[in-house]
């Protein structure tokens, strides 16, 4: 079993463990090792033979046992047990996701808002991964603590984008924004600004506990804004610590599909939003998807390969996922 396949198993274990509030600590440990495996791609068979699985960062005896089982049998009995306990079994209609065909991430942050790296550092990391494009989508002004971008700062950012694009050849930087969906479903930046951008990710961040019917209205309004391309982490949940927003998912997903708005599967292990169950519903409603890391640092791009099992579990074919499309096929850019 290669490191990425093992990382996906550990990522799923972490995900299932997070659903038990008493297991959040252990869940984080599994997610952290999944991340280390994705970044470092160790030869698990060699380590197993040498009895050195614990040499991998974060791996103690418990996780080593799970990894040893994976190397020996290609399966994890621990994962099978967790799936049974949480009522989330593997499905026989899972799709095939070829990560080698991944063209680029559409949701990322830089030091312009709450990212921890410069645009140049993020662009170089994306290029090193073989990406053809990267959506630079910092926060909108509403998120004051992170110095969100207004029209003026977006203009300044666009100049930096031009510079970085010249320096990192072969990578298209898509100028975008992660714009807040306000309580009434309006967006945190005027349409005149949004329409100039390549990619608009509209996300719910605050007031997630709004009553379901108000939340439904809010999301319906957001997905009908013609400038919105993607709904970012559509419920705002944080498994193990914060329940996401509740609304009429089917109604909102159908409206998103009607407007050609994609739904995100945010691969950050603290989010994993949409869940495979919600993503499956969205698939049935006709939606496209964006499989993004929501990276705030270069190493976080690895969240996508770790969490790709979520799209597989939801049965989403690759042609419904924007990130597998070449740049020329991303219709939102011309919009
Ligand atoms: Zn967000
Ligand atoms: Zn984000």
Coordinates of C-alpha atoms and ligand atoms in Angstrom, one line a residue:
X1 CA 0.0 0.0 0.0
X2 CA 1.4 3.4 -1.0
X3 CA 1.7 6.3 1.4
X4 CA -1.2 8.2 -0.1
X5 CA -3.6 5.3 0.1
X6 CA -2.6 4.7 3.7
X7 CA -3.0 8.5 4.4
X8 CA -6.6 8.3 3.1
X9 CA -7.3 5.4 5.5
X10 CA -5.9 7.3 8.4
X11 CA -7.7 10.4 7.3
X12 CA -11.0 8.5 7.3
X13 CA -10.2 7.1 10.8
X14 CA -9.6 10.6 12.0
X15 CA -12.8 11.8 10.5
X16 CA -14.9 9.0 12.1
X17 CA -13.2 9.4 15.5
X18 CA -14.0 13.2 15.4
X19 CA -17.7 12.2 15.6
X20 CA -17.1 11.1 19.2
X21 CA -16.3 14.1 21.4
X22 CA -14.2 11.9 23.6
X23 CA -12.0 10.9 20.8
X24 CA -11.1 14.3 19.4
X25 CA -7.5 14.1 20.6
X26 CA -7.0 10.7 19.0
X27 CA -8.7 11.9 15.9
X28 CA -6.2 14.7 15.5
X29 CA -3.3 12.3 15.9
X30 CA -4.6 10.2 13.0
X31 CA -5.2 13.2 10.9
X32 CA -1.7 14.5 11.7
X33 CA -0.1 11.3 10.6
X34 CA -2.2 11.2 7.5
X35 CA -0.8 14.6 6.7
X36 CA 2.8 13.5 7.4
X37 CA 2.4 10.5 5.1
X38 CA 1.1 12.7 2.3
X39 CA 3.9 15.2 2.7
X40 CA 6.7 12.7 3.1
X41 CA 5.5 9.6 1.2
X42 CA 7.6 7.1 3.1
X43 CA 8.1 3.6 1.9
X44 CA 5.7 1.8 4.3
X45 CA 6.7 -1.7 3.4
X46 CA 10.4 -1.0 4.0
X47 CA 9.7 0.6 7.3
X48 CA 7.4 -2.2 8.3
X49 CA 10.1 -4.8 7.5
X50 CA 12.7 -2.9 9.5
X51 CA 10.1 -2.6 12.3
X52 CA 10.5 1.2 12.1
X53 CA 7.0 2.5 11.4
X54 CA 7.2 4.6 14.6
X55 CA 10.0 6.6 12.9
X56 CA 7.3 8.4 11.0
X57 CA 6.4 11.7 12.7
X58 CA 3.5 11.3 15.2
X59 CA 3.3 7.5 14.9
X60 CA 3.0 5.8 18.3
X61 CA 2.4 2.1 18.9
X62 CA -1.4 2.3 18.2
X63 CA -1.1 4.0 14.8
X64 CA 1.9 1.8 14.0
X65 CA -0.4 -1.2 14.5
X66 CA -3.0 0.2 12.1
X67 CA -0.2 0.9 9.5
X68 CA 1.2 -2.6 9.9
X69 CA -2.2 -4.1 9.3
X70 CA -2.5 -1.9 6.1
X71 CA 0.9 -3.0 4.8
X72 CA 0.2 -6.7 5.5
X73 CA -3.5 -7.0 4.4
X74 CA -4.3 -3.8 2.5
X75 CA -7.1 -3.2 4.9
X76 CA -7.7 -1.8 8.4
X77 CA -9.9 -3.8 10.7
X78 CA -9.9 -0.7 13.0
X79 CA -11.4 1.3 10.2
X80 CA -14.0 -1.4 9.5
X81 CA -15.0 -1.4 13.1
X82 CA -15.3 2.4 13.2
X83 CA -17.4 2.4 10.0
X84 CA -19.7 -0.1 11.6
X85 CA -20.0 1.8 14.9
X86 CA -20.7 5.1 13.2
X87 CA -23.1 3.6 10.6
X88 CA -20.9 4.9 7.7
X89 CA -20.0 1.8 5.8
X90 CA -18.0 1.8 2.6
X91 CA -20.3 1.9 -0.5
X92 CA -20.3 -0.4 -3.5
X93 CA -20.9 2.6 -5.8
X94 CA -17.8 4.6 -4.9
X95 CA -16.2 6.5 -7.8
X96 CA -12.6 6.4 -8.9
X97 CA -10.5 9.5 -8.2
X98 CA -7.2 9.7 -10.0
X99 CA -5.3 12.3 -8.1
X100 CA -2.6 12.5 -10.8
X101 CA -5.2 14.3 -12.9
X102 CA -5.8 17.0 -10.4
X103 CA -5.2 20.4 -12.2
X104 CA -5.3 22.9 -9.4
X105 CA -6.8 24.1 -6.2
X106 CA -9.5 26.8 -6.3
X107 CA -9.5 28.0 -2.6
X108 CA -6.4 29.2 -0.8
X109 CA -5.2 32.0 1.4
X110 CA -2.1 34.2 1.6
X111 CA -0.6 36.8 4.0
X112 CA -3.0 39.2 2.4
X113 CA -5.6 37.9 4.9
X114 CA -5.0 35.0 7.3
X115 CA -2.6 32.8 5.3
X116 CA 0.8 32.2 6.8
X117 CA 2.8 32.4 3.5
X118 CA 3.2 34.9 0.7
X119 CA 1.5 34.6 -2.6
X120 CA 4.9 33.7 -4.2
X121 CA 5.4 30.9 -1.6
X122 CA 2.0 29.5 -2.2
X123 CA 2.4 29.7 -6.0
X124 CA 5.8 28.0 -5.9
X125 CA 4.3 25.2 -3.8
X126 CA 1.4 24.7 -6.1
X127 CA 3.7 24.6 -9.1
X128 CA 6.0 22.1 -7.4
X129 CA 2.9 19.8 -7.0
X130 CA 2.3 20.1 -10.7
X131 CA -0.7 22.3 -10.5
X132 CA -1.7 24.3 -13.6
X133 CA -3.7 26.9 -11.7
X134 CA -4.3 28.2 -8.2
X135 CA -7.2 30.2 -6.9
X136 CA -6.0 32.9 -4.6
X137 CA -9.1 33.5 -2.5
X138 CA -8.4 35.6 0.6
X139 CA -11.1 36.8 3.0
X140 CA -13.5 39.7 2.4
X141 CA -13.6 42.7 4.8
X142 CA -16.3 41.3 7.2
X143 CA -13.7 39.0 8.7
X144 CA -11.9 41.9 10.5
X145 CA -9.6 39.8 12.6
X146 CA -7.9 38.6 9.4
X147 CA -7.6 41.9 7.6
X148 CA -10.1 40.9 4.8
X149 CA -9.8 42.5 1.4
X150 CA -11.9 45.4 0.1
X151 CA -11.9 46.5 -3.5
X152 CA -8.9 48.7 -3.0
X153 CA -6.7 46.0 -1.5
X154 CA -7.9 43.6 -4.2
X155 CA -6.6 46.0 -6.8
X156 CA -3.2 46.1 -5.0
X157 CA -3.3 42.3 -4.7
X158 CA -3.9 42.0 -8.5
X159 CA -0.6 43.8 -9.1
X160 CA 1.3 41.3 -6.9
X161 CA -0.5 38.5 -8.7
X162 CA 0.9 39.8 -12.1
X163 CA 4.4 39.8 -10.6
X164 CA 4.1 36.3 -9.1
X165 CA 2.6 34.9 -12.3
X166 CA 5.7 36.1 -14.2
X167 CA 8.0 34.5 -11.7
X168 CA 6.2 31.1 -11.5
X169 CA 6.0 30.0 -15.0
X170 CA 3.3 27.6 -16.1
X171 CA 1.0 28.3 -13.2
X172 CA -2.1 30.4 -13.7
X173 CA -3.0 32.4 -10.6
X174 CA -6.7 33.0 -10.5
X175 CA -7.6 36.2 -8.7
X176 CA -10.4 35.5 -6.3
X177 CA -12.0 36.1 -3.0
X178 CA -13.6 34.0 -0.3
X179 CA -16.5 36.3 0.3
X180 CA -18.7 36.1 3.4
X181 CA -22.3 35.2 3.0
X182 CA -23.9 37.7 5.3
X183 CA -26.9 36.9 7.5
X184 CA -29.4 37.9 4.9
X185 CA -27.7 36.1 2.1
X186 CA -26.1 39.2 0.5
X187 CA -22.4 39.1 0.0
X188 CA -19.7 41.0 1.8
X189 CA -18.5 42.8 -1.4
X190 CA -20.4 44.7 -4.1
X191 CA -21.2 42.9 -7.3
X192 CA -19.1 45.5 -9.2
X193 CA -16.1 44.2 -7.4
X194 CA -17.0 40.5 -7.5
X195 CA -17.6 40.5 -11.3
X196 CA -14.0 41.5 -11.9
X197 CA -12.6 38.4 -10.2
X198 CA -11.8 35.0 -11.7
X199 CA -13.1 32.9 -8.9
X200 CA -15.6 33.8 -6.2
X201 CA -15.9 31.4 -3.3
X202 CA -18.9 32.4 -1.1
X203 CA -18.8 30.9 2.4
X204 CA -20.8 31.0 5.6
X205 CA -18.6 31.8 8.5
X206 CA -20.8 33.5 11.1
X207 CA -24.3 33.1 12.5
X208 CA -24.3 29.4 11.5
X209 CA -27.0 28.7 14.2
X210 CA -29.6 30.7 12.3
X211 CA -33.0 29.0 12.3
X212 CA -33.2 26.6 9.4
X213 CA -35.7 28.5 7.3
X214 CA -33.8 31.7 7.6
X215 CA -30.6 29.8 6.8
X216 CA -32.3 28.3 3.7
X217 CA -33.3 31.8 2.5
X218 CA -29.7 33.0 3.1
X219 CA -28.1 30.2 1.2
X220 CA -30.7 30.4 -1.7
X221 CA -29.9 34.1 -2.1
X222 CA -26.2 33.5 -2.1
X223 CA -26.2 30.8 -4.7
X224 CA -28.4 32.9 -7.0
X225 CA -25.9 35.7 -7.1
X226 CA -24.5 35.4 -10.7
X227 CA -21.0 36.2 -9.5
X228 CA -20.7 33.2 -7.2
X229 CA -18.8 30.3 -8.6
X230 CA -18.4 28.0 -5.5
X231 CA -20.0 27.7 -2.1
X232 CA -17.1 27.2 0.3
X233 CA -17.4 24.7 3.2
X234 CA -21.2 24.8 2.7
X235 CA -22.2 24.1 6.3
X236 CA -19.3 25.7 8.2
X237 CA -19.1 22.7 10.5
X238 CA -16.0 21.6 12.4
X239 CA -16.5 18.0 13.2
X240 CA -15.9 17.3 16.9
X241 CA -16.3 20.9 17.9
X242 CA -18.9 22.8 16.0
X243 CA -22.0 21.6 14.3
X244 CA -22.6 23.1 10.9
X245 CA -25.5 25.2 9.7
X246 CA -28.7 23.3 9.1
X247 CA -30.9 24.3 6.1
X248 CA -33.0 22.7 3.4
X249 CA -30.0 21.1 1.7
X250 CA -31.9 19.6 -1.2
X251 CA -33.6 22.9 -2.1
X252 CA -30.3 24.9 -1.9
X253 CA -28.3 22.2 -3.8
X254 CA -30.9 22.2 -6.6
X255 CA -30.8 26.0 -6.8
X256 CA -26.9 25.9 -6.8
X257 CA -27.0 23.3 -9.7
X258 CA -29.5 25.5 -11.6
X259 CA -27.2 28.5 -11.3
X260 CA -24.1 26.5 -12.2
X261 CA -22.6 27.1 -8.7
X262 CA -20.3 24.3 -7.5
X263 CA -20.2 23.1 -3.9
X264 CA -17.0 22.6 -2.1
X265 CA -15.6 19.6 -0.4
X266 CA -13.2 21.5 1.9
X267 CA -10.5 18.9 2.7
X268 CA -9.1 20.7 5.8
X269 CA -9.3 17.9 8.4
X270 CA -10.9 20.3 10.8
X271 CA -13.7 20.9 8.3
X272 CA -14.3 18.1 5.9
X273 CA -17.3 19.9 4.6
X274 CA -19.4 18.8 2.6
X275 CA -19.6 15.5 4.3
X276 CA -19.7 12.4 2.0
X277 CA -23.5 12.1 2.7
X278 CA -24.2 15.7 1.9
X279 CA -22.0 15.5 -1.2
X280 CA -23.9 12.5 -2.4
X281 CA -27.2 14.4 -2.0
X282 CA -25.6 17.4 -3.9
X283 CA -24.5 15.0 -6.7
X284 CA -28.1 13.7 -7.1
X285 CA -29.2 17.4 -7.2
X286 CA -27.0 17.9 -10.2
X287 CA -24.2 19.9 -8.6
X288 CA -20.6 20.2 -9.6
X289 CA -17.9 20.1 -6.9
X290 CA -14.6 21.8 -6.0
X291 CA -12.2 19.6 -4.0
X292 CA -10.0 22.2 -2.2
X293 CA -7.4 22.3 0.6
X294 CA -8.4 25.8 1.8
X295 CA -4.7 26.0 2.4
X296 CA -3.3 28.7 4.6
X297 CA 0.3 27.5 4.2
X298 CA 2.1 25.5 1.4
X299 CA 2.1 22.2 3.3
X300 CA -1.7 22.3 3.6
X301 CA -2.1 21.6 -0.1
X302 CA -1.6 18.0 1.0
X303 CA -5.1 18.0 2.5
X304 CA -6.6 17.3 -0.9
X305 CA -4.9 13.9 -1.5
X306 CA -5.5 13.0 2.2
X307 CA -9.2 13.6 1.9
X308 CA -9.9 12.6 -1.6
X309 CA -11.7 9.5 -0.2
X310 CA -14.6 11.8 0.6
X311 CA -15.4 12.5 -3.0
X312 CA -14.9 8.8 -3.8
X313 CA -17.3 7.8 -1.0
X314 CA -19.8 10.2 -2.3
X315 CA -19.6 8.5 -5.7
X316 CA -18.7 11.7 -7.5
X317 CA -17.3 11.1 -11.0
X318 CA -14.2 13.1 -11.8
X319 CA -16.0 15.0 -14.6
X320 CA -18.2 16.6 -12.0
X321 CA -15.2 18.0 -10.1
X322 CA -13.8 21.3 -11.3
X323 CA -10.3 20.7 -10.2
X324 CA -9.9 17.9 -12.8
X325 CA -10.7 20.3 -15.6
X326 CA -8.0 22.0 -17.6
X327 CA -7.8 25.8 -17.1
X328 CA -9.5 26.4 -20.5
X329 CA -12.5 24.5 -19.3
X330 CA -13.1 26.5 -16.2
X331 CA -16.0 28.5 -17.5
X332 CA -16.2 30.8 -14.5
X333 CA -13.0 32.5 -15.5
X334 CA -14.5 34.0 -18.6
X335 CA -17.7 34.9 -16.8
Ligands
LIG1 ZN1 -13.8 29.8 5.0
LIG2 ZN1 -10.8 29.7 3.2

